[in-house]
């Protein structure tokens, strides 16, 4: 998306223009949570009398189509399903964040693209997208998982292992792989250890299934892992790029994921289809 939309706006610029009823689509949970936190702070200051959207997200997914008590002094009840939005006062929203109204509510300023499938975006609602954590210092994308300790020897071993597997894959396809350990380390430095696609901090020491681990992705898949044809992205983004071909934008309706190389026109089509 960063390639398709090279002139992305900065966070501060975006917030200046933001209104509480705008909808933001994000690609991952960590930037969603970070964005909502910052937007609520801004909402309290800039729009103290405007209502805050709250998302109904029951921990027990069976709690759908049942009468739910809406947070607030009226204690009104409404029949809700997952991802329904209700609007409450700033004071009530603060109570919700302080966990005074249970665990089934979240701020509703931003949704992951995945959660937004099936929702109708009402006119004149504006929608924005974010592929990275807003603000100067995004938090690590831990999703509750602990951050493994960094050990240089382990990191180098992991790089070596991956290079070996890239060599095998490239050889099988008749491609060349000229990557060396120092090339990967140079990329890490150049990208300031961030995923080129979603901007999370990459891990070099990790549990095998940790999707925050680094991977060396080919920019042009018709070529091998050559040092002028690669960048570092996280494993999760690598998997998405693998499964989400451009022609599968349609798949976003059915649980697919937003491809990293979607063009601006296709992005518009995608939004139109949500
Ligand atoms: Zn990523």
Coordinates of C-alpha atoms in Angstrom, one line a residue, residues 140-230:
X140 CA 5.9 -3.2 19.8
X141 CA 3.2 -5.3 18.1
X142 CA 3.2 -7.9 20.8
X143 CA -0.5 -8.8 20.7
X144 CA 0.1 -9.8 24.3
X145 CA 3.0 -12.0 23.6
X146 CA 6.3 -11.4 25.5
X147 CA 9.2 -9.9 23.6
X148 CA 12.0 -12.6 23.3
X149 CA 15.5 -11.4 24.4
X150 CA 17.9 -10.4 21.6
X151 CA 21.0 -12.6 21.3
X152 CA 23.3 -11.7 18.4
X153 CA 24.6 -15.3 18.0
X154 CA 21.0 -16.6 17.7
X155 CA 20.1 -13.8 15.3
X156 CA 23.0 -14.6 13.0
X157 CA 22.1 -18.3 13.1
X158 CA 18.5 -17.4 12.2
X159 CA 19.7 -15.3 9.3
X160 CA 21.9 -18.1 8.1
X161 CA 19.1 -20.6 8.2
X162 CA 16.8 -18.4 6.2
X163 CA 19.4 -17.7 3.6
X164 CA 19.9 -21.4 3.2
X165 CA 16.2 -21.9 2.7
X166 CA 16.0 -19.0 0.2
X167 CA 18.9 -20.6 -1.7
X168 CA 17.1 -23.9 -1.9
X169 CA 13.9 -22.3 -3.1
X170 CA 15.7 -20.2 -5.7
X171 CA 17.7 -23.1 -6.9
X172 CA 14.5 -25.2 -7.4
X173 CA 13.1 -22.4 -9.5
X174 CA 16.3 -21.8 -11.5
X175 CA 16.9 -18.4 -9.8
X176 CA 20.0 -17.0 -8.3
X177 CA 20.4 -16.1 -4.7
X178 CA 23.5 -14.0 -3.8
X179 CA 22.4 -12.9 -0.4
X180 CA 25.0 -12.9 2.4
X181 CA 24.6 -12.4 6.1
X182 CA 26.0 -8.9 5.8
X183 CA 23.4 -7.9 3.2
X184 CA 20.6 -8.8 5.5
X185 CA 22.3 -7.0 8.4
X186 CA 22.7 -3.9 6.1
X187 CA 19.0 -4.0 5.2
X188 CA 18.1 -4.2 8.9
X189 CA 20.1 -1.1 9.5
X190 CA 18.7 0.7 6.4
X191 CA 15.1 -0.1 7.3
X192 CA 15.8 0.8 11.0
X193 CA 14.6 -2.7 11.8
X194 CA 11.0 -2.1 10.7
X195 CA 8.8 -4.2 8.4
X196 CA 8.7 -2.4 5.0
X197 CA 5.0 -3.2 4.7
X198 CA 3.4 -2.7 8.1
X199 CA 6.2 -0.9 10.0
X200 CA 6.3 -3.1 13.1
X201 CA 9.7 -3.8 14.7
X202 CA 11.1 -7.0 13.4
X203 CA 12.3 -9.9 15.6
X204 CA 15.6 -11.7 15.0
X205 CA 15.3 -14.1 17.9
X206 CA 11.8 -15.7 18.1
X207 CA 9.7 -18.7 18.6
X208 CA 9.2 -20.5 15.3
X209 CA 5.6 -19.4 14.8
X210 CA 6.1 -15.8 15.8
X211 CA 4.8 -13.8 12.9
X212 CA 6.8 -10.7 13.9
X213 CA 10.0 -12.5 12.8
X214 CA 12.0 -11.0 9.9
X215 CA 11.8 -12.4 6.5
X216 CA 13.6 -11.4 3.3
X217 CA 11.0 -10.8 0.7
X218 CA 11.5 -10.5 -3.0
X219 CA 10.3 -7.2 -4.6
X220 CA 10.1 -8.9 -8.0
X221 CA 9.0 -12.5 -7.7
X222 CA 10.2 -13.3 -11.2
X223 CA 13.7 -13.0 -9.8
X224 CA 15.5 -14.7 -7.0
X225 CA 16.7 -13.4 -3.6
X226 CA 19.3 -11.1 -5.0
X227 CA 20.6 -8.2 -2.9
X228 CA 19.1 -5.6 -5.2
X229 CA 15.7 -7.3 -5.3
X230 CA 14.8 -7.8 -1.6

